[in-house]
Coordinates of C-alpha atoms and ligand atoms in Angstrom, one line a residue:
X1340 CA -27.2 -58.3 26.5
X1341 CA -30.1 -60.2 27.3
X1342 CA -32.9 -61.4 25.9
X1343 CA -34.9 -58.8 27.6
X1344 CA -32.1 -56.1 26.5
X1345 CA -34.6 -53.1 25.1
X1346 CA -31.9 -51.8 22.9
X1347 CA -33.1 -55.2 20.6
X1348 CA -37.0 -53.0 20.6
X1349 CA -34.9 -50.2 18.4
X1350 CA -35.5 -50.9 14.6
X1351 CA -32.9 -51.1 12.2
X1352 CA -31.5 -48.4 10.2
X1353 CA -33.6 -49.4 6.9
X1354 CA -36.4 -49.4 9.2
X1355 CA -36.8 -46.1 10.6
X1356 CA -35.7 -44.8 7.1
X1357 CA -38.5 -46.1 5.9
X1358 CA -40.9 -43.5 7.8
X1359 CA -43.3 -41.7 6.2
X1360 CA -42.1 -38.6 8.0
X1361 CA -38.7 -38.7 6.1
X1362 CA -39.8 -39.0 3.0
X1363 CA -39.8 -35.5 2.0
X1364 CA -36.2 -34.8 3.6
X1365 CA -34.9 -38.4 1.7
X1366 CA -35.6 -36.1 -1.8
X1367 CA -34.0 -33.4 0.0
X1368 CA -30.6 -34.6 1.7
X1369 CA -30.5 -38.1 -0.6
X1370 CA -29.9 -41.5 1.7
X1371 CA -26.6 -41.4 2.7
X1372 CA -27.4 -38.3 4.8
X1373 CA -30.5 -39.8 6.1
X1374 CA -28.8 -43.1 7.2
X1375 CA -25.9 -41.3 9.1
X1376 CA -28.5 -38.9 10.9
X1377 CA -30.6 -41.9 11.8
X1378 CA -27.4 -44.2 13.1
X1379 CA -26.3 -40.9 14.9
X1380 CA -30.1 -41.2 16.6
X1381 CA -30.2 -45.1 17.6
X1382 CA -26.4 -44.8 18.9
X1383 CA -27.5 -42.1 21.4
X1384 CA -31.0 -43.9 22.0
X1385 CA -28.6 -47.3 22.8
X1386 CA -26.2 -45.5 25.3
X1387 CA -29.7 -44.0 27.1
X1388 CA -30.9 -47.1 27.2
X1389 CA -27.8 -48.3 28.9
X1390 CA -28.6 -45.5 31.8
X1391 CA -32.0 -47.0 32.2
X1392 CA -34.0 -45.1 29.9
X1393 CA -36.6 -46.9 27.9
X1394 CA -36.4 -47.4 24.6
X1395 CA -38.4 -44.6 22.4
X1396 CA -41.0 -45.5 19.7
X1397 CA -40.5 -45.6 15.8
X1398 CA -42.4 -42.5 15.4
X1399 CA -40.3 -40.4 18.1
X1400 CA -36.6 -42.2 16.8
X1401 CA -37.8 -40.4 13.2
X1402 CA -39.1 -36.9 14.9
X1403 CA -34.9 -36.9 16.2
X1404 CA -33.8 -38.0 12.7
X1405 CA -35.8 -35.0 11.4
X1406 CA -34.3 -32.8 14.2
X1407 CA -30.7 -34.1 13.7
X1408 CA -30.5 -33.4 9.9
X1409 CA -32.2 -29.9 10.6
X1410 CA -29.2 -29.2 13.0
X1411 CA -26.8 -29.9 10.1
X1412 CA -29.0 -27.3 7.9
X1413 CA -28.5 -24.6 10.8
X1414 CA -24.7 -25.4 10.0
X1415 CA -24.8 -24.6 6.1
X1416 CA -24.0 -21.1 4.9
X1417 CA -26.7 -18.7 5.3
X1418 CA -27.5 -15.2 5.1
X1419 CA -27.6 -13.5 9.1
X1420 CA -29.1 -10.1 9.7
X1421 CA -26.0 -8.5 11.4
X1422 CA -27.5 -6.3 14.3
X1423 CA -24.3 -6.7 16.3
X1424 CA -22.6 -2.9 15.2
X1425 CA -19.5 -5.0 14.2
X1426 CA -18.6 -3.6 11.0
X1427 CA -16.1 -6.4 9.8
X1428 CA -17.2 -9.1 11.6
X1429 CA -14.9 -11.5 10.7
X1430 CA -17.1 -14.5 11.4
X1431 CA -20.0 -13.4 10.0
X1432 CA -17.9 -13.1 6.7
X1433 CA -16.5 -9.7 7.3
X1434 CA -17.2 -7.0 4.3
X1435 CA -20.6 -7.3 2.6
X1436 CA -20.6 -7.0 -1.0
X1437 CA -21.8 -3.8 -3.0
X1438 CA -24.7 -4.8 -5.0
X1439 CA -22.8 -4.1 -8.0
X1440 CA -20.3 -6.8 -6.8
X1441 CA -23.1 -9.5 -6.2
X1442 CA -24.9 -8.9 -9.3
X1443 CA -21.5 -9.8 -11.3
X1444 CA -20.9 -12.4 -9.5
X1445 CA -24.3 -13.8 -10.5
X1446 CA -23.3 -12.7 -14.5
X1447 CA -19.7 -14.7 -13.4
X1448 CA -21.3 -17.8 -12.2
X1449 CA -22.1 -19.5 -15.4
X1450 CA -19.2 -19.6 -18.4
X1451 CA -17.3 -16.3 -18.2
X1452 CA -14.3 -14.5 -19.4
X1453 CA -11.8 -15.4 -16.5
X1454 CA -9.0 -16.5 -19.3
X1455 CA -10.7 -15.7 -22.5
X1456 CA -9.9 -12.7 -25.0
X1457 CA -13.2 -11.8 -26.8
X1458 CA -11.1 -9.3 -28.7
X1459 CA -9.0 -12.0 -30.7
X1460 CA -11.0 -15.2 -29.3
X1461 CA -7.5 -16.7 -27.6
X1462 CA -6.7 -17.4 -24.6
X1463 CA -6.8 -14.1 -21.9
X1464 CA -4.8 -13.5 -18.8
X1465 CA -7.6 -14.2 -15.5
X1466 CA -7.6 -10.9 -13.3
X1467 CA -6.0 -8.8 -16.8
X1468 CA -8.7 -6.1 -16.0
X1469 CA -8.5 -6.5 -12.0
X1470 CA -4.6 -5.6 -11.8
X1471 CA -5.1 -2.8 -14.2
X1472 CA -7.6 -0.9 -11.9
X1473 CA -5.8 -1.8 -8.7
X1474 CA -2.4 -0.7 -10.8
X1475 CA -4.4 2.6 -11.8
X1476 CA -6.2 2.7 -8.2
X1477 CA -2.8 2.7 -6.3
X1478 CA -0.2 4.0 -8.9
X1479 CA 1.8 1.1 -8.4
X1480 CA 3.3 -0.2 -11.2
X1481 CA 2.9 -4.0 -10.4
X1482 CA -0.1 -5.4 -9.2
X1483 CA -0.8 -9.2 -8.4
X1484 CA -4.6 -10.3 -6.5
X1485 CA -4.3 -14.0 -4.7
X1486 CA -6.8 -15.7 -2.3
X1487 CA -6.2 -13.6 0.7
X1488 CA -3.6 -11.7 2.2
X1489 CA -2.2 -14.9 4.2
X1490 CA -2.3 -16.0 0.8
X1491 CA -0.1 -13.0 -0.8
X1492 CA 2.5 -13.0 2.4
X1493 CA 2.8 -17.0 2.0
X1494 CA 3.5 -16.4 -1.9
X1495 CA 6.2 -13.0 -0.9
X1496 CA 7.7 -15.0 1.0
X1497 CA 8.0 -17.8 -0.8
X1498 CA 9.2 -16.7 -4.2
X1499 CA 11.5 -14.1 -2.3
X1500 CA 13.5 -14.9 0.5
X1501 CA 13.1 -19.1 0.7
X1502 CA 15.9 -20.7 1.8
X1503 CA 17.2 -17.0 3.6
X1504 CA 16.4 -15.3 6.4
X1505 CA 13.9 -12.2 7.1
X1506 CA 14.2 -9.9 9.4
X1507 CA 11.0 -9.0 11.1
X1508 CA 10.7 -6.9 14.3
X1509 CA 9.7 -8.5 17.5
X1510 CA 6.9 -5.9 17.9
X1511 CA 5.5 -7.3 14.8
X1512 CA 5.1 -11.1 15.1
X1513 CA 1.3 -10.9 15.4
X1514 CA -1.8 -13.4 15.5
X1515 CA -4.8 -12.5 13.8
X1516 CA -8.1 -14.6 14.1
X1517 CA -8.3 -17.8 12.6
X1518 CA -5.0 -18.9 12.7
X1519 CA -2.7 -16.6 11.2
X1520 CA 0.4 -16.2 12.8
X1521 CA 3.4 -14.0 11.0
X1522 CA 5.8 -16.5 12.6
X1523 CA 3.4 -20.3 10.9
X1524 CA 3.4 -18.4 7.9
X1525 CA 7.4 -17.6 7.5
X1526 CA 8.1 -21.3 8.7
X1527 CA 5.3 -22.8 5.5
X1528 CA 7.1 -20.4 3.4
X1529 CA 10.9 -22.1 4.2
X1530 CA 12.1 -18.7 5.4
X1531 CA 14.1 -18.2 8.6
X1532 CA 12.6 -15.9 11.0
X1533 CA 15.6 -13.1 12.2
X1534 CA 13.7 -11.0 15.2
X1535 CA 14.8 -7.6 16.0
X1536 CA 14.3 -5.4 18.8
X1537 CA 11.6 -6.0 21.9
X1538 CA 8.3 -6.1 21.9
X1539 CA 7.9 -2.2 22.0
X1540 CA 10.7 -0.7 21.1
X1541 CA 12.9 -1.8 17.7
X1542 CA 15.6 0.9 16.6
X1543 CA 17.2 1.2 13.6
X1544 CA 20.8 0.1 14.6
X1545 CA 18.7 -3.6 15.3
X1546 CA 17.8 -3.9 11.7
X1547 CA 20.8 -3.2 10.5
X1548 CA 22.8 -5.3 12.9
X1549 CA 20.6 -8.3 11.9
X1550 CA 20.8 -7.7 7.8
X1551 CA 23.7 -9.9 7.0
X1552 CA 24.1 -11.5 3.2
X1553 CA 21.8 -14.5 4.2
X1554 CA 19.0 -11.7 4.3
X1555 CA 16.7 -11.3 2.0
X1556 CA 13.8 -9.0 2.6
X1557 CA 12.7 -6.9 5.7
X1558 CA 9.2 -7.5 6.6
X1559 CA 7.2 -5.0 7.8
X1560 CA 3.7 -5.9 9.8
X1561 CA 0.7 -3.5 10.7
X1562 CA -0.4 -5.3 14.1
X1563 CA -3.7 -4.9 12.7
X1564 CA -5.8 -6.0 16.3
X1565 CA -4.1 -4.1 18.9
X1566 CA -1.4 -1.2 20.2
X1567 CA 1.3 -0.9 22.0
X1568 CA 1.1 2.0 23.8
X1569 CA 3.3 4.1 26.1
X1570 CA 7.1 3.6 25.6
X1571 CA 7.8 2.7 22.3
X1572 CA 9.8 2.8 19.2
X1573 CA 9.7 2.1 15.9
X1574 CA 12.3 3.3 12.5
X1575 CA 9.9 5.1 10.4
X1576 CA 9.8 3.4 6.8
X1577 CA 11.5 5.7 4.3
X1578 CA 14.7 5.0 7.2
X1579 CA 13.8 1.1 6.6
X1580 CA 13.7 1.6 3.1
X1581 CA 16.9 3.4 2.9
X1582 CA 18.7 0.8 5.0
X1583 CA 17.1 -1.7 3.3
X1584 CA 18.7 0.0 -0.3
X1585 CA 21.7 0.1 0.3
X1586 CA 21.9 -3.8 1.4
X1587 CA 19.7 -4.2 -1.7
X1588 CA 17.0 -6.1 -0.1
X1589 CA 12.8 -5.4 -1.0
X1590 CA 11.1 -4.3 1.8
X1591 CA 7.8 -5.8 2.1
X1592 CA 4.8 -4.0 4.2
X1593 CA 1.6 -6.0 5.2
X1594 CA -0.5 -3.0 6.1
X1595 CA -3.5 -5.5 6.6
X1596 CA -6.9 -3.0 6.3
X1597 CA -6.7 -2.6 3.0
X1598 CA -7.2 2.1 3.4
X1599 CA -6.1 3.3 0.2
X1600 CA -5.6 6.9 1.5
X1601 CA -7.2 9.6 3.4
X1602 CA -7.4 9.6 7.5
X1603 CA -8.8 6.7 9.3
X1604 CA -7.8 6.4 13.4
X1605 CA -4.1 5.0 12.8
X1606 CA -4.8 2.8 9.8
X1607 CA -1.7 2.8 7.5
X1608 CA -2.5 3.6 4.1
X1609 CA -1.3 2.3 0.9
X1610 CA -1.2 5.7 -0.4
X1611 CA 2.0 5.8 2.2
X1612 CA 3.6 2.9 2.2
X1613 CA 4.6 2.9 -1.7
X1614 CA 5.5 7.0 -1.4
X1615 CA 7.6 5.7 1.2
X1616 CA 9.4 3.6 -0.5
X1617 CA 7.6 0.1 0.1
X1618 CA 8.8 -2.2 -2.7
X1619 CA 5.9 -4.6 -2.0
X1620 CA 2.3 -3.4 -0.2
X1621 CA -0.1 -6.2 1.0
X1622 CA -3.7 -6.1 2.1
X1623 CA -6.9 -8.0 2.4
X1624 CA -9.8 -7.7 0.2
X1625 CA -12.4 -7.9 2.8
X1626 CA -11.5 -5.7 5.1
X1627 CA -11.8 -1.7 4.7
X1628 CA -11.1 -2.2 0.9
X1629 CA -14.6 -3.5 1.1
X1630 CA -15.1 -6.4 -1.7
X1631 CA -14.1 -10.1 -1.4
X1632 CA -12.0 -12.2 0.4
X1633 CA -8.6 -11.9 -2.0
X1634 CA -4.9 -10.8 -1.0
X1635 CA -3.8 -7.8 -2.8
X1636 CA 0.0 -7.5 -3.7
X1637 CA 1.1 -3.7 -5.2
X1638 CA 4.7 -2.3 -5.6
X1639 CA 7.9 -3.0 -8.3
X1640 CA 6.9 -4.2 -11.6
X1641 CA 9.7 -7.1 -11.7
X1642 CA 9.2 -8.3 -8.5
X1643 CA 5.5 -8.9 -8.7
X1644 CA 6.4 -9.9 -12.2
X1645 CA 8.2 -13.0 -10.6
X1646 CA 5.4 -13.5 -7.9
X1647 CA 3.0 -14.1 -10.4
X1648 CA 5.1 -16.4 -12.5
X1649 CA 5.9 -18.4 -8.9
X1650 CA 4.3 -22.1 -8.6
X1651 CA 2.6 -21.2 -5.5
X1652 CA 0.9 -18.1 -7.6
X1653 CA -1.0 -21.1 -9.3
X1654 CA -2.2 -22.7 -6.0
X1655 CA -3.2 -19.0 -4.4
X1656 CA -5.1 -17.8 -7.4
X1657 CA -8.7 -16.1 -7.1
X1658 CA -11.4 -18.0 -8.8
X1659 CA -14.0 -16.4 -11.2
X1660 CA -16.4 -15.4 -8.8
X1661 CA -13.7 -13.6 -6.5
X1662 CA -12.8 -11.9 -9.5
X1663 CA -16.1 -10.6 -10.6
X1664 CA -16.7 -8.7 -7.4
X1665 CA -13.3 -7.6 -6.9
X1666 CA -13.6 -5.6 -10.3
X1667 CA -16.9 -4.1 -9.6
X1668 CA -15.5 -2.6 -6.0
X1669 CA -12.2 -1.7 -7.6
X1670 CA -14.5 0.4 -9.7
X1671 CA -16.6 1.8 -6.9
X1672 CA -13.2 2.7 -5.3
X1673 CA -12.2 4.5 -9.0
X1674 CA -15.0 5.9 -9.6
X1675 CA -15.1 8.0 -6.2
X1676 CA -18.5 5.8 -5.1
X1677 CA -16.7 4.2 -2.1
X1678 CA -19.0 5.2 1.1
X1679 CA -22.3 5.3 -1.3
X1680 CA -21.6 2.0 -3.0
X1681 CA -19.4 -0.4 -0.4
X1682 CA -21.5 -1.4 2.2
X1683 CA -18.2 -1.2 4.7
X1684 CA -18.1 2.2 3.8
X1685 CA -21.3 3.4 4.3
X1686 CA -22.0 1.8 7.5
X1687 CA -18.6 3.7 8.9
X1688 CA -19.7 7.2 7.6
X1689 CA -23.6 6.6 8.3
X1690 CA -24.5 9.8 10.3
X1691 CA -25.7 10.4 13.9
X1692 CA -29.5 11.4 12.7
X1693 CA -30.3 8.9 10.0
X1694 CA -29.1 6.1 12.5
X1695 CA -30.9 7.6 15.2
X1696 CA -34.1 8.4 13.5
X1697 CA -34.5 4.4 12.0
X1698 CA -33.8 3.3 15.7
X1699 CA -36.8 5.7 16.7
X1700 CA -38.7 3.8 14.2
X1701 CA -37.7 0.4 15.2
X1702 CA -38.1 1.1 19.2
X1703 CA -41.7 2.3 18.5
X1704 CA -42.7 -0.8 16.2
X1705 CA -41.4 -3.0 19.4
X1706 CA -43.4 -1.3 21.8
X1707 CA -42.8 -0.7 25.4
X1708 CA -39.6 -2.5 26.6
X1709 CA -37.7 -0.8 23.6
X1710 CA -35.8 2.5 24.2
X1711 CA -33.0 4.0 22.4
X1712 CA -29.8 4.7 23.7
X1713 CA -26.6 6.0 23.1
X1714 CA -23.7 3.5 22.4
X1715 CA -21.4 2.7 20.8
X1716 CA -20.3 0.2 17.4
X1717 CA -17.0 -1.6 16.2
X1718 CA -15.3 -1.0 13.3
X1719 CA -13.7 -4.8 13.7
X1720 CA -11.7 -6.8 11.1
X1721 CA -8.3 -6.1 13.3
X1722 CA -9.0 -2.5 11.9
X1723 CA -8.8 0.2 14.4
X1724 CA -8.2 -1.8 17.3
X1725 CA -9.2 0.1 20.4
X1726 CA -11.6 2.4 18.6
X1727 CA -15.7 2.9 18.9
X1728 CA -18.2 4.8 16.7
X1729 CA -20.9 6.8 18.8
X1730 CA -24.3 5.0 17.6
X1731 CA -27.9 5.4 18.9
X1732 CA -28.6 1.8 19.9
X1733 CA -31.9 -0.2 20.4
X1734 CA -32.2 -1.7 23.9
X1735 CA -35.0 -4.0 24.4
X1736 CA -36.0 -5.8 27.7
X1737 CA -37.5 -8.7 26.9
X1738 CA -41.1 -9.3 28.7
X1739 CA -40.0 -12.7 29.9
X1740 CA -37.0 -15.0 30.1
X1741 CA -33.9 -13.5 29.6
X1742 CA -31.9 -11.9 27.4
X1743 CA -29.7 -14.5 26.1
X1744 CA -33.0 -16.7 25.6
X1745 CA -34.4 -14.3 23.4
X1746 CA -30.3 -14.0 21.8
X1747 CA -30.6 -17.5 20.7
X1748 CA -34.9 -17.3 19.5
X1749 CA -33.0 -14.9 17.3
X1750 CA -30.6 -16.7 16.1
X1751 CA -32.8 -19.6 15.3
X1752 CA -35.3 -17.6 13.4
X1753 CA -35.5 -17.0 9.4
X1754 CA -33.6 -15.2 9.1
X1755 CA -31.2 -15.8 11.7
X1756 CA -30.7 -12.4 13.5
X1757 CA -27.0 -11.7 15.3
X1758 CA -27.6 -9.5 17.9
X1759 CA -25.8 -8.3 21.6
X1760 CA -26.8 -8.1 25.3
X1761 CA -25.7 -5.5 28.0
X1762 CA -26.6 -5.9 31.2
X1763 CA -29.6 -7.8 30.8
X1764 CA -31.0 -6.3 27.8
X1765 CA -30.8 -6.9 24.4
X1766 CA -28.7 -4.4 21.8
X1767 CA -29.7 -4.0 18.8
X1768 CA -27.4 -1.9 16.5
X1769 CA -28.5 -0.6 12.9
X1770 CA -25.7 0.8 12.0
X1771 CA -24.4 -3.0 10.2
X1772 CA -27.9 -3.5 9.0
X1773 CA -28.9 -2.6 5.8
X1774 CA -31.4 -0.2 5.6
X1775 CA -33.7 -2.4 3.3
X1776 CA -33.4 -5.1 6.2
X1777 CA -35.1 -2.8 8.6
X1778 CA -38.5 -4.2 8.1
X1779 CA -37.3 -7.4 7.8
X1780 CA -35.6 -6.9 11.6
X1781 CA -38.7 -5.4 13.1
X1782 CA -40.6 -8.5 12.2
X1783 CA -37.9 -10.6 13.5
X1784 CA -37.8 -9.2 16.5
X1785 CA -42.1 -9.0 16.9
X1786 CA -41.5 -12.9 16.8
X1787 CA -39.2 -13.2 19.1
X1788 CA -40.2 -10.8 21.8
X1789 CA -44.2 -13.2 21.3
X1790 CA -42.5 -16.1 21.8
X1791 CA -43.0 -17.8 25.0
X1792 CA -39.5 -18.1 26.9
X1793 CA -39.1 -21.7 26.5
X1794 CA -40.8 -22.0 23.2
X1795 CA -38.7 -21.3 19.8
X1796 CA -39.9 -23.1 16.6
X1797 CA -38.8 -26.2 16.7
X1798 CA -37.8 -28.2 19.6
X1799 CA -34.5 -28.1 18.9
X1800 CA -34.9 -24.5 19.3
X1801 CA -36.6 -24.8 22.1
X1802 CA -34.2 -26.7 24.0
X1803 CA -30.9 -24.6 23.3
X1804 CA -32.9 -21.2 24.0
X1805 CA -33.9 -22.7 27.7
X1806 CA -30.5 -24.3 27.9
X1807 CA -29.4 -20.7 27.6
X1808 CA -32.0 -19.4 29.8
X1809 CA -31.1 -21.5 32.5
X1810 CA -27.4 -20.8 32.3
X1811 CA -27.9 -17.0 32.3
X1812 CA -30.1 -17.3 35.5
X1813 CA -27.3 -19.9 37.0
X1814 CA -24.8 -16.9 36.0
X1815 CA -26.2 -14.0 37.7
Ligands
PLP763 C1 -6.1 -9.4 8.4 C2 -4.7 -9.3 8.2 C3 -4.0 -10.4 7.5 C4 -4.8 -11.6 7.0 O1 -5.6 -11.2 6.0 P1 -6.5 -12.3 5.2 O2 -6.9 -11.6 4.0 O3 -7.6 -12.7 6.2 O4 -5.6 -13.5 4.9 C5 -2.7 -10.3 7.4 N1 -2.0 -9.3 7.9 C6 -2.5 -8.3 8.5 C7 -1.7 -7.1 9.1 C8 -3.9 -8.3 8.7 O5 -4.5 -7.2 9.4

């Protein structure tokens, strides 16, 4: 460095803190926020300046600051309008809750019952109420609720067959999204992994040539998030079961979705896996059981008995909250109110006309350049893997810039607004938006289809959105 060097122009940390334009986001974010957002601004000011940029005044070094924390905001958890058609969209939090489920988990939030007896005033059992209904729900005799259904396999597994082997067939070692792997989670559990059969096609005969007196349990998987089709074969469970009996090993089946009963596509049920013979039933909360994220464990009394009185029970176990909303959709599911009340539910059985008729209202609010069409939506959640819903859609040709541009002034707008594009237009799809968001959308959408192209609210906005711009031009 010389004496010359214009990185010794930048001011120090305490300096630029000092500005009056971050004041109001010091009471906000507190200091230590403020003083890594404004060393994250004057180490990427000092590497311009090594390119042969000049050095930026105070007053633009604390517009960046400003900009910098705002792009930590963006990053917090916050309510999206979900106009993608994606039913369980597992990144955008997968099933909404019931309004019955949020407003107890606002009545859970403060001190609540989760291990208090107001009957005797002693100490109460968490989740008491919660594996009575999903006991009465299912029939089972046992039931145990965790954190998830990764959750509920890990503790299965664990408490079960540690130490022994489990035979699993090869057609069955899936990967869902985010890490979960059927193989990671038997190798955390201490269990050794036996694989039977091929990819599409296990028999019978290879079960019971692989259950030796090392084994103990069969593991059965739904692979939730795709098919094999074609030539295939599979032992149908009550022959499992059977097999399984007279070794006197459990058989446990992860049917992921979480369908009680009834018909839905291929979607195991739970209804059939314990008639069958399952000894253990898994599923996930959030999925087409339609509450919270939680693991749900149904089957034998004793054995879920033992799961719950397992170490890792403790470390898996729902929290308060959790438990609120769980109860409130277990009673939706008991009470026969699933597609009014479970917003999973009711976007999977809303009808042609009432879809079609809001996105006639929507298309004329947006003016020319909006016409609806017929598409299709996603059930999603590794549910019905293959399989569409017929859904009028919303396309809208933006007036200028492209599609993606106006994708991203979407998703930078309050709220942020989660859309698709196909072939150069955008999709909007009501069928995963609520109906009381409708307005809400339209206004959204006014704002973004005013904007100028390169123009968002806020220039970080504004650079992303032409960033995007750019690209999709470069791309087609
Ligand atoms: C989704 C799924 C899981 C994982 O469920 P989480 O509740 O997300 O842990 C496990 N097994 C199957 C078959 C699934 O479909």
């Amino acid at each position: 460095m010389t004496a010359a060097d214009p990185r010794r122009a930048l001011p120090k940390v305490d300096t630029l803190l000092a500005h009056p334009l971050l004041a109001p986001h010091r009471d906000e974010w507190g200091r230590a926020p403020l003083a890594d957002a404004a060393r994250h601004v004057l180490d990427a000011c000092r590497t311009a300046i090594g390119r042969g940029e000049p050095a930026p005044g105070v007053d633009v070094l604390a517009q960046r600051v400003v900009e910098h924390l705002d792009l930590t905001g963006a990053r917090r958890v916050r309510a999206v309008v979900n106009a993608t058609g994606v039913v369980l969209h597992t990144n955008l939090g997968r099933s909404p809750l019931s309004s019955a489920a949020r407003e107890a988990v606002l009545a859970a939030s403060g001190y609540s019952t989760v291990e208090f007896d107001l009957a005797t005033g002693g100490r109460g059992k968490r989740g008491h109420a919660a594996h009575a209904m999903l006991r009465t729900l299912t029939g089972a005799p046992g039931a145990l609720i965790v954190n998830n259904a990764a959750a509920a396999l890990l503790l299965s597994l664990g408490a079960l067959a540690r130490g022994k082997e489990v035979v699993v067939s090869r057609g069955e070692l899936i990967e869902i999204g985010g890490e979960f792997r059927i193989p990671s989670i038997m190798e955390a559990a201490g269990v050794t992994l036996v694989e039977v059969g091929t990819t599409n096609r296990t028999h019978l005969r290879d079960y019971a040539e692989a259950i030796t007196d090392r084994t103990a349990l069969v593991l059965l998987v739904h692979p939730s998030n795709y098919r094999i089709e074609g030539f295939t074969a599979s032992p149908s469970l009550p022959e499992l079961v059977a097999l399984a009996r007279q070794h006197r090993i459990p058989v446990l089946h992860d049917v992921g979705s979480g369908l009680l009963h009834g018909t839905l596509g291929e979607e195991p049920t739970v209804e059939d896996s314990l008639r069958d013979g399952a000894d253990l039933v898994v599923f996930s909360g959030d999925k087409l059981f339609g509450g919270p994220q939680a693991g749900m464990i149904v089957g034998a009394e004793d054995l879920v008995a033992g799961l719950a009185r397992h170490p890792i029970a403790r470390a898996v176990r729902i929290d308060k909250l959790t438990l609120a909303a769980l109860e409130a959709t277990l009673l939706a599911h008991l009470s026969g109110k699933r597609d009014q009340e479970l917003p999973v539910w009711r976007s999977l059985r809303m009808g042609w006309d009432e879809l079609y008729s809001r996105a006639q209202r929507l298309a004329a609010r947006l003016g020319p350049g909006a016409e609806v069409r017929e598409g299709a939506s996603t059930p999603g959640g590794g549910s019905l893997p293959g399989q569409t819903i017929r859904s009028p859609l919303v396309h809208l040709t933006p007036r200028s810039g492209s599609e993606a541009a106006m994708m991203a002034r979407l998703r930078h707008g309050d709220p942020p607004v989660i859309a698709r594009t196909e072939k150069g237009r955008l999709v909007i799809d009501l069928r995963t938006v609520a109906e009381d968001d409708d307005d809400t959308l339209a206004a959204a959408l006014l704002r973004a289809l005013q904007a100028p192209p390169a123009s968002g609210n806020g220039p970080a906005t504004a650079a992303s959105a032409e960033s995007e711009d750019r690209t999709q031009h470069a791309t087609s």
